PDB file of C-alpha atoms in Angstrom:
ATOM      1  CA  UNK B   1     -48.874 -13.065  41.173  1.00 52.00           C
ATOM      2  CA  UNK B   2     -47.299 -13.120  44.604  1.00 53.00           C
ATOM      3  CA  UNK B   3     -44.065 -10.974  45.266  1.00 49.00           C
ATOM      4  CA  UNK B   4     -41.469 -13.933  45.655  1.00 52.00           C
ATOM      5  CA  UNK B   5     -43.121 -15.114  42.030  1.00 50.00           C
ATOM      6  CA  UNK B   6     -42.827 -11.700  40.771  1.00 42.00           C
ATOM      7  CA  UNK B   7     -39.280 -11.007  41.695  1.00 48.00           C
ATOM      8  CA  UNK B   8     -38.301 -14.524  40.156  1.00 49.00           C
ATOM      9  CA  UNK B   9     -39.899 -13.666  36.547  1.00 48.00           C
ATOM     10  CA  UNK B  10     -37.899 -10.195  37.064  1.00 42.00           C
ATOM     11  CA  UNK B  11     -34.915 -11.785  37.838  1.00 49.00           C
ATOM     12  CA  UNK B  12     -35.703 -14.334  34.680  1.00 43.00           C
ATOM     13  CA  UNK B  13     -36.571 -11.427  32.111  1.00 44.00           C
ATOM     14  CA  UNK B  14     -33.053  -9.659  33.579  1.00 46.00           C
ATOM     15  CA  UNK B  15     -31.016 -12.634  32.967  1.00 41.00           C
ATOM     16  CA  UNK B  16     -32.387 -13.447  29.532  1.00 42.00           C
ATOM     17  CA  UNK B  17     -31.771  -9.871  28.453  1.00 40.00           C
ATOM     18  CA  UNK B  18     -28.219 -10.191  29.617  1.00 39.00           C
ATOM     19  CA  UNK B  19     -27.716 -13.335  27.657  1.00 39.00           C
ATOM     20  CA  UNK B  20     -29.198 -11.732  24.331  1.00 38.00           C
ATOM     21  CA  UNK B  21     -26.659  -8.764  25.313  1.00 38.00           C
ATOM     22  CA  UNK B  22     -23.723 -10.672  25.663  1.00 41.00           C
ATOM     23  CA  UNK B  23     -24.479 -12.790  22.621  1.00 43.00           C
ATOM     24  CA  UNK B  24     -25.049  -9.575  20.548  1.00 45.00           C
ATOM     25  CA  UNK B  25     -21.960  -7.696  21.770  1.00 37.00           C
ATOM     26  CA  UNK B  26     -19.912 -10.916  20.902  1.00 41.00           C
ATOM     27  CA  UNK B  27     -21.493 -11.427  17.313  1.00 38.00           C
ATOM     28  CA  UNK B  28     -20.087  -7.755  17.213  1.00 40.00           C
ATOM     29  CA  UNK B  29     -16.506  -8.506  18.662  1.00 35.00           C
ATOM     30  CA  UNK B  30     -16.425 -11.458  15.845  1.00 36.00           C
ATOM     31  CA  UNK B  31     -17.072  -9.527  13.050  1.00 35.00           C
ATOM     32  CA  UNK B  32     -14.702  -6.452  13.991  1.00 46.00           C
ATOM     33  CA  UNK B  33     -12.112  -8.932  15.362  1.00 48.00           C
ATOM     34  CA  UNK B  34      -9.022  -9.402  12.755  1.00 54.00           C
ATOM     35  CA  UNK B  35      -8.608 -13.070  11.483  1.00 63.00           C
ATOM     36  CA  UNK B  36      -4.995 -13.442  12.003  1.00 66.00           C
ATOM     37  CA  UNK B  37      -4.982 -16.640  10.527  1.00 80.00           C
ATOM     38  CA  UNK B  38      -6.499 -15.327   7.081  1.00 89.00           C
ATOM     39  CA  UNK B  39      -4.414 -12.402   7.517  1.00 91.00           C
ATOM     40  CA  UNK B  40      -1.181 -14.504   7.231  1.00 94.00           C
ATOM     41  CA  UNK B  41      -2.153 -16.257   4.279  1.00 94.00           C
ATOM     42  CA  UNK B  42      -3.073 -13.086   2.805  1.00 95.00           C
ATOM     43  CA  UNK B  43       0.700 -11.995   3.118  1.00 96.00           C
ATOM     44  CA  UNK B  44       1.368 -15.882   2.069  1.00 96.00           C
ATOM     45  CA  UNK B  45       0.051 -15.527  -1.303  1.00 96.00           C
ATOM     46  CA  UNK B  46       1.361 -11.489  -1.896  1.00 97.00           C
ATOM     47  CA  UNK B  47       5.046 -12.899  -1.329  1.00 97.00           C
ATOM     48  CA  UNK B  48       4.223 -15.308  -4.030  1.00 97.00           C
ATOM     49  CA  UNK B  49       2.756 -12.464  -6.316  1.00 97.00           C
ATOM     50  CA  UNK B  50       6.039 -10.710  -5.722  1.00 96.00           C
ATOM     51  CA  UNK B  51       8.157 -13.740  -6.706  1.00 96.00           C
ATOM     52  CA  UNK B  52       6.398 -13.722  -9.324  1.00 95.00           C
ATOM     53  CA  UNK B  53       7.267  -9.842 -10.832  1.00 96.00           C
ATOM     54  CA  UNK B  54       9.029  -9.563 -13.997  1.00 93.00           C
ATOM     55  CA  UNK B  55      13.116  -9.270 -14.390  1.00 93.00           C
ATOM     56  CA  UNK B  56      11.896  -7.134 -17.734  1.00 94.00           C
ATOM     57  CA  UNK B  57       8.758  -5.650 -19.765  1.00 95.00           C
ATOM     58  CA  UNK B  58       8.851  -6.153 -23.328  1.00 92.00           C
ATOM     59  CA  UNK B  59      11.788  -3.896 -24.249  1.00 95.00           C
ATOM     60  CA  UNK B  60      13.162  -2.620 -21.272  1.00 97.00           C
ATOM     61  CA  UNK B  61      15.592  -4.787 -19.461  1.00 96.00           C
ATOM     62  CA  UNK B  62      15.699  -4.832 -15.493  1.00 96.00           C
ATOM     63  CA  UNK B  63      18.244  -5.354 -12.630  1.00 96.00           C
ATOM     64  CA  UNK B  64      17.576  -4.775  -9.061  1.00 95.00           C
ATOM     65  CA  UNK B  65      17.600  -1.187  -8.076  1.00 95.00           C
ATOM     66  CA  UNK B  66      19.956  -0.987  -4.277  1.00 90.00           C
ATOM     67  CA  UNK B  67      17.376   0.056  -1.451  1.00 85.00           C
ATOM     68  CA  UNK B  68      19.144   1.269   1.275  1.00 81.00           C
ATOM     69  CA  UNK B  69      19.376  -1.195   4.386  1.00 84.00           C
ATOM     70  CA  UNK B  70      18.441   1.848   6.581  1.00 81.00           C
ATOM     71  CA  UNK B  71      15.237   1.888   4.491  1.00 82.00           C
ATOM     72  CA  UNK B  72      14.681  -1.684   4.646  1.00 87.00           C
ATOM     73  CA  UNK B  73      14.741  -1.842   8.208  1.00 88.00           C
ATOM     74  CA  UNK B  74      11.932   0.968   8.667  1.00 86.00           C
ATOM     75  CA  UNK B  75       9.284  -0.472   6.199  1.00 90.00           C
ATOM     76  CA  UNK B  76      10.147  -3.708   7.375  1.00 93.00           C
ATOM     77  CA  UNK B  77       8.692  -5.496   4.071  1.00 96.00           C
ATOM     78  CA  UNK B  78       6.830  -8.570   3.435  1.00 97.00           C
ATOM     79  CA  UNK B  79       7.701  -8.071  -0.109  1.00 97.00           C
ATOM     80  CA  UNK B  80      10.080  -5.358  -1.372  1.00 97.00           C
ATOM     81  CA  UNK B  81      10.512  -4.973  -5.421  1.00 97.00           C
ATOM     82  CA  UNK B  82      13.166  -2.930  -6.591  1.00 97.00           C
ATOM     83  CA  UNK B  83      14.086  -2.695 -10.371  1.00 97.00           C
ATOM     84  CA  UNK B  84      16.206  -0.675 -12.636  1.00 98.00           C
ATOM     85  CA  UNK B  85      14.650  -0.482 -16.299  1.00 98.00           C
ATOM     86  CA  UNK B  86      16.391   0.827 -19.343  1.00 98.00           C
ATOM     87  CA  UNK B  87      15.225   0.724 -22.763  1.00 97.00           C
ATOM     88  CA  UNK B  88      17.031  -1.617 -25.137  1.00 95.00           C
ATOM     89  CA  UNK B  89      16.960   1.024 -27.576  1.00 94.00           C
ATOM     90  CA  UNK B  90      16.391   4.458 -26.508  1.00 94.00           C
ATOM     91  CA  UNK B  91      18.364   3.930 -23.740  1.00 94.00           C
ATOM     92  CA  UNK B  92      15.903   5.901 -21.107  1.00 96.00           C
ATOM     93  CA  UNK B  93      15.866   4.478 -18.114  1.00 97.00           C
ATOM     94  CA  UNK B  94      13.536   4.495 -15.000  1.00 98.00           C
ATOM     95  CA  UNK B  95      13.506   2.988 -11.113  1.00 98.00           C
ATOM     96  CA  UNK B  96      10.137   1.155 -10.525  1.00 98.00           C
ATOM     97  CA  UNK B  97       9.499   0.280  -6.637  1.00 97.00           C
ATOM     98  CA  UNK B  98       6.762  -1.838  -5.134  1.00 97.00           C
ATOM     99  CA  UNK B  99       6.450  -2.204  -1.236  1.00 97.00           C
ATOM    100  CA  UNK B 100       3.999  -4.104   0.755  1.00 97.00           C
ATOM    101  CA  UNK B 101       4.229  -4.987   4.468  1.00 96.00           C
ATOM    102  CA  UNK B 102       1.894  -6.596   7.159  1.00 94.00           C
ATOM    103  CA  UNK B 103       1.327  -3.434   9.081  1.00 93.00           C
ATOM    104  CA  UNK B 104       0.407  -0.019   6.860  1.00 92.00           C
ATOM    105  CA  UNK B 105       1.811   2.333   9.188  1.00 91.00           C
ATOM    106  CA  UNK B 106       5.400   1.014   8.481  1.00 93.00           C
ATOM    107  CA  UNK B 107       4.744   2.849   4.662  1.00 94.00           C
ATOM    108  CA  UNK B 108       5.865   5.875   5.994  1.00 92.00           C
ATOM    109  CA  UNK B 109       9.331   4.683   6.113  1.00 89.00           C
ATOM    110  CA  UNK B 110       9.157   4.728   2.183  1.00 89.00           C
ATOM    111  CA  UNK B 111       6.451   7.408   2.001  1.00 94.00           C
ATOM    112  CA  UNK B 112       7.985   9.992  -0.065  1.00 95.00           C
ATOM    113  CA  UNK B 113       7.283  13.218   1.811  1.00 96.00           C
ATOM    114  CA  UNK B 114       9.558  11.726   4.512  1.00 93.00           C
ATOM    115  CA  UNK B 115      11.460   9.272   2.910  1.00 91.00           C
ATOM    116  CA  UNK B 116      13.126  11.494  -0.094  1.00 93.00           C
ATOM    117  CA  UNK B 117      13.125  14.888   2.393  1.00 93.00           C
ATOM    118  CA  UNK B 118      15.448  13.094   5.311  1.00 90.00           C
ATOM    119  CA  UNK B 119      17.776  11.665   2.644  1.00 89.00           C
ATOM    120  CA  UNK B 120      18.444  15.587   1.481  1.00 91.00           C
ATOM    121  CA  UNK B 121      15.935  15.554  -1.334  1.00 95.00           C
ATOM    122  CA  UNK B 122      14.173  19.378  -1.252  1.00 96.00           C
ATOM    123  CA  UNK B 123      10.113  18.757  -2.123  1.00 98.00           C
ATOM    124  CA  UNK B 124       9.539  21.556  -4.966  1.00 97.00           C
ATOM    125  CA  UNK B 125       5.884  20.519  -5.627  1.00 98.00           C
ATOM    126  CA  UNK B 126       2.921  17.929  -5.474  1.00 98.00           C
ATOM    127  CA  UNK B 127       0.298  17.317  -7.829  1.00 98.00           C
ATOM    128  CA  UNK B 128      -2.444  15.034  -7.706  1.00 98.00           C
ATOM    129  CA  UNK B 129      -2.118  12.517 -10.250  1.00 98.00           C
ATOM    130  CA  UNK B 130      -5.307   9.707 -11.356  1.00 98.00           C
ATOM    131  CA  UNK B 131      -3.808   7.547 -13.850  1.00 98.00           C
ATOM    132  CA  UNK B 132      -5.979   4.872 -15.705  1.00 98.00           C
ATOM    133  CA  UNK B 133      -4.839   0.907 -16.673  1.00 97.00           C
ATOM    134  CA  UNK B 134      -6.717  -1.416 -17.488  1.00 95.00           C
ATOM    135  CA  UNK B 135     -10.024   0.358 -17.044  1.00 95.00           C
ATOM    136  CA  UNK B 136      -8.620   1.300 -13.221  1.00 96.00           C
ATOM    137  CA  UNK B 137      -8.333   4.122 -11.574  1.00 97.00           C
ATOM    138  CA  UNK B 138      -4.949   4.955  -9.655  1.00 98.00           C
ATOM    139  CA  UNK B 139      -5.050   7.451  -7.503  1.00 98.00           C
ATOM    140  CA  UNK B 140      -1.607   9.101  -6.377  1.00 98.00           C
ATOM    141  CA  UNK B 141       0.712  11.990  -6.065  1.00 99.00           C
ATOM    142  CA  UNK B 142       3.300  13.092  -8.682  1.00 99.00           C
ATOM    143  CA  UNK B 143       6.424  14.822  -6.856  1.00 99.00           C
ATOM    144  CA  UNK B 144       9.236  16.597  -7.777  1.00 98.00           C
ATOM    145  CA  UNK B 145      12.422  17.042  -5.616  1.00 98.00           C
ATOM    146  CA  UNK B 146      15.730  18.828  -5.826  1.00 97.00           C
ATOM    147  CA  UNK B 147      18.694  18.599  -4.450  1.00 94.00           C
ATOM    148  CA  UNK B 148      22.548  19.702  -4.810  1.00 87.00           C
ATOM    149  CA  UNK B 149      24.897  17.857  -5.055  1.00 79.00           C
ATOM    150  CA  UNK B 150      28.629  18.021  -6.297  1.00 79.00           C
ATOM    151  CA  UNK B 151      27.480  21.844  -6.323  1.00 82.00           C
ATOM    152  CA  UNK B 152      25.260  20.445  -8.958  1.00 87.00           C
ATOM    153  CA  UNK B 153      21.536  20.814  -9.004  1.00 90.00           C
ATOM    154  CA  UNK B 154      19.813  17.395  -9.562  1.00 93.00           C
ATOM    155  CA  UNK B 155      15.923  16.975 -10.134  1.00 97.00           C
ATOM    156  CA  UNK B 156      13.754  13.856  -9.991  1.00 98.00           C
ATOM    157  CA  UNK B 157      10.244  12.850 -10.082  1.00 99.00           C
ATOM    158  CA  UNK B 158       8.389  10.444  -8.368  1.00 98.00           C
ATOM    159  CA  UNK B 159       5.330   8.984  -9.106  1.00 99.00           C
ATOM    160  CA  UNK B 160       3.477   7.417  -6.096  1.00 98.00           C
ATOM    161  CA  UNK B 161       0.710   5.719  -4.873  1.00 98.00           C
ATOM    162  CA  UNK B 162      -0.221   3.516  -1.799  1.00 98.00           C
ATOM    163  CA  UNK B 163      -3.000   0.600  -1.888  1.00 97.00           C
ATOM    164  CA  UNK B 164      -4.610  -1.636   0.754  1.00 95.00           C
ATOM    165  CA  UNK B 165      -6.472  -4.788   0.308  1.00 92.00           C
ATOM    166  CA  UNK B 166     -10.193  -4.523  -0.125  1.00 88.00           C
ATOM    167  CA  UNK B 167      -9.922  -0.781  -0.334  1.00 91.00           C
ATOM    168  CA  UNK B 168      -8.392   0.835  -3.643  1.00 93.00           C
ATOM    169  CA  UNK B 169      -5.422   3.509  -3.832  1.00 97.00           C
ATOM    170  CA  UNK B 170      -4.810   6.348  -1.719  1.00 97.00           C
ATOM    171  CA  UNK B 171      -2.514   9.561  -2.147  1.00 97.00           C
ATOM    172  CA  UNK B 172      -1.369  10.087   1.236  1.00 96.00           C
ATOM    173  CA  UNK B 173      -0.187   8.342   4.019  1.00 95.00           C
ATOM    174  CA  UNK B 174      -2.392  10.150   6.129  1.00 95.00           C
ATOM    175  CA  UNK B 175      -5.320   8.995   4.292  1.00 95.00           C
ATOM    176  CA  UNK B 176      -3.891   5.175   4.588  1.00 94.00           C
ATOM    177  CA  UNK B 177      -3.821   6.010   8.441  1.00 92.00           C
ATOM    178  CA  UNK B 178      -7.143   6.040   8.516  1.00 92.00           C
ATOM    179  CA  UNK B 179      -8.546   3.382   6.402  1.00 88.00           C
ATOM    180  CA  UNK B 180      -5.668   1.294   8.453  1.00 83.00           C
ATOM    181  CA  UNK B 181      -7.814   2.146  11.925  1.00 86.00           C
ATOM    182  CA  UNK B 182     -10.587  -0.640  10.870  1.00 85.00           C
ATOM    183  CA  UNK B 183      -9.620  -3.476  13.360  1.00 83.00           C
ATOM    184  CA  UNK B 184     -10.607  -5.759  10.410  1.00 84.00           C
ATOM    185  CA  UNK B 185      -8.925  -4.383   7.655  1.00 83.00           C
ATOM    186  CA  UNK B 186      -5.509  -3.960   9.979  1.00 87.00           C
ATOM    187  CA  UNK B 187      -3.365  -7.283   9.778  1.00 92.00           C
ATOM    188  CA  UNK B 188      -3.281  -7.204   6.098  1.00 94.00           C
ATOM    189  CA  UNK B 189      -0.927  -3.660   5.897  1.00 94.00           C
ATOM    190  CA  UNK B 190      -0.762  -2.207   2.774  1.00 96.00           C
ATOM    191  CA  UNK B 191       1.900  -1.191   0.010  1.00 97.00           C
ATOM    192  CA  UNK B 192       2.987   1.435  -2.264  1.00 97.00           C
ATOM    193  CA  UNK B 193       4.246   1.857  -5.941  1.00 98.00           C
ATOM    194  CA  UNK B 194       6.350   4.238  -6.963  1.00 98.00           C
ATOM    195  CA  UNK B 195       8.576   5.101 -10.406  1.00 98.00           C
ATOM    196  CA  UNK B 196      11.431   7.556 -10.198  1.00 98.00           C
ATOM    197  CA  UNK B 197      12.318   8.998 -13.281  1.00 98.00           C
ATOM    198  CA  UNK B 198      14.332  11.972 -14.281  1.00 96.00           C
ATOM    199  CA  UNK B 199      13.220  15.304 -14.640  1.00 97.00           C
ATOM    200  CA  UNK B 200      13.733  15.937 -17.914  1.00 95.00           C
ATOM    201  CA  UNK B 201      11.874  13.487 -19.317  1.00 96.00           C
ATOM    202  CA  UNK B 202       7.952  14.542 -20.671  1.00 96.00           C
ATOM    203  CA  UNK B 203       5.347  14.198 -18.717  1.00 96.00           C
ATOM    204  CA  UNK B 204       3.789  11.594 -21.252  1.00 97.00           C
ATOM    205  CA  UNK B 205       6.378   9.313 -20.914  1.00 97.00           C
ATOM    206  CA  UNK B 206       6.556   9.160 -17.005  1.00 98.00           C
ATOM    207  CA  UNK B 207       2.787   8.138 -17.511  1.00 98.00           C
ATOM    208  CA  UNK B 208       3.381   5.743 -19.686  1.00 97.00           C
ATOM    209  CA  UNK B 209       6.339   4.131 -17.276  1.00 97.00           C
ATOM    210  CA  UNK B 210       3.834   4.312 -14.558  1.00 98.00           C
ATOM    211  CA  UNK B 211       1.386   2.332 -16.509  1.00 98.00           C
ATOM    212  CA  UNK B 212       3.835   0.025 -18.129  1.00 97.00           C
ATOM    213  CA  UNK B 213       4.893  -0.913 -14.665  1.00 97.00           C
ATOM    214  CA  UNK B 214       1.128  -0.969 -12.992  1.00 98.00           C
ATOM    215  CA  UNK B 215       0.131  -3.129 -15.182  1.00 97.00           C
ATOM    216  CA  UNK B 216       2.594  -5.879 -13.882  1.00 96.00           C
ATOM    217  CA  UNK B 217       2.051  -5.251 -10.316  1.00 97.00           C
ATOM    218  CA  UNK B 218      -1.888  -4.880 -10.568  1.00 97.00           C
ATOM    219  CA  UNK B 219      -2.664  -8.608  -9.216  1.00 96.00           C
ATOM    220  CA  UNK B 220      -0.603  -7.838  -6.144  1.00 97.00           C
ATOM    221  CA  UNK B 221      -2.566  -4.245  -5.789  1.00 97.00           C
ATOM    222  CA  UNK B 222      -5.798  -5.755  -6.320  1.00 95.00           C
ATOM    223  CA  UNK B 223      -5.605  -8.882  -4.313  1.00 93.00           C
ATOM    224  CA  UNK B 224      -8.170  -9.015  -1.487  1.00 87.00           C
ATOM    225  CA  UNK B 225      -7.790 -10.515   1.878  1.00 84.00           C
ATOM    226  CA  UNK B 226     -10.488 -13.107   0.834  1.00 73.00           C
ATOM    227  CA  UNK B 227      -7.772 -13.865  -1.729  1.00 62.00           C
ATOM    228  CA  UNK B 228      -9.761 -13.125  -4.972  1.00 58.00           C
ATOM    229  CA  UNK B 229      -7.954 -10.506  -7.192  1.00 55.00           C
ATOM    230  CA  UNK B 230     -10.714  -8.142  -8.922  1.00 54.00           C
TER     231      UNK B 230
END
């Protein structure tokens, strides 16, 4: 093979590599590129879950709960559930909250370690709370805060957690960062539950609020972004 021949089936092999290159780097770009168009239905159909959420739950009667506007415009929601529950006949009462939005990182507007700490709630402890319904696993945080008011000592817990689509419940916001870095799993955000209840009450019966009001918001917690709800 002469040298102009030779440098012509270089210059082929070269060019052909590049190709397979360029097609394999964009098969790559496609697959970790975000579908904003699926993305937007996803948050489509989640405002229709949420229009969807019950006013009440067998025997406790709901009316909204007031979020603060302050609030609002930090977590900037796609869907923002806020309910007051009180038993028709014990009279015990509890504040359920569900928040989803189209970008994760706004949850830590309504996370609680920030959100009930710069409203003048003191955090007295964490614990690490999995509660079970309907054969799920929810993982999340139970806190407890104090604060004084009136020169009166008020207490409150909150029971939290924080889902994203396709990838279960998380504890922390920090750990939501991080599943929210995955270019694909970005546009679809994320939410949180939470149910604030007083103090006093047992620890049974905040469970069994938490449950009571999971099981209502499950097909919005387990809807993926391929729009199947598992």
């Amino acid at each position: 093979m002469n040298r102009r021949r030779l440098h012509r089936s270089i210059s082929l092999a070269t060019l052909a590599a590049a190709v397979l290159l360029l097609a394999g780097l964009g098969e790559r770009i496609a697959l970790r590129s975000p579908d904003l168009g699926t993305a937007e239905a996803y948050h489509a159909r989640i405002r229709a879950l949420g229009e969807q959420l019950p006013e009440a739950i067998g025997p406790w009667q709901g009316e909204p709960a007031e979020v603060p506007r302050t609030a609002i415009e930090l977590i900037k929601p796609n869907v923002l559930w806020a309910r007051r529950f009180t038993h028709a006949h014990t009279g015990r009462d509890f504040t359920a909250v569900l928040v989803q939005c189209a970008d994760a990182r706004d949850l830590a507007g309504h996370y609680p370690r920030i959100c009930y700490v710069n409203s003048g709630w003191h955090l007295k402890s964490a614990e690490d709370r999995t509660w079970h319904v309907e054969g799920q696993a929810l993982e999340g945080v139970e806190y407890l805060f104090l604060s004084r008011r009136d020169n009166r000592f008020e207490q409150i817990v909150v029971l939290s957690f924080l889902f994203l689509p396709d990838a279960g419940t998380f504890r922390t916001i920090d750990q939501v960062y991080t599943a929210a870095e995955d270019r694909r799993r970005r546009p679809f955000g994320g939410g949180q539950v939470q149910v604030i209840t007083e103090a006093s009450l047992s620890a049974q019966e905040r469970d069994e609020m938490l449950r009571l009001v999971a099981r209502s918001l499950l097909p919005i917690v387990n809807h993926q972004a391929s729009g199947e709800s598992h």
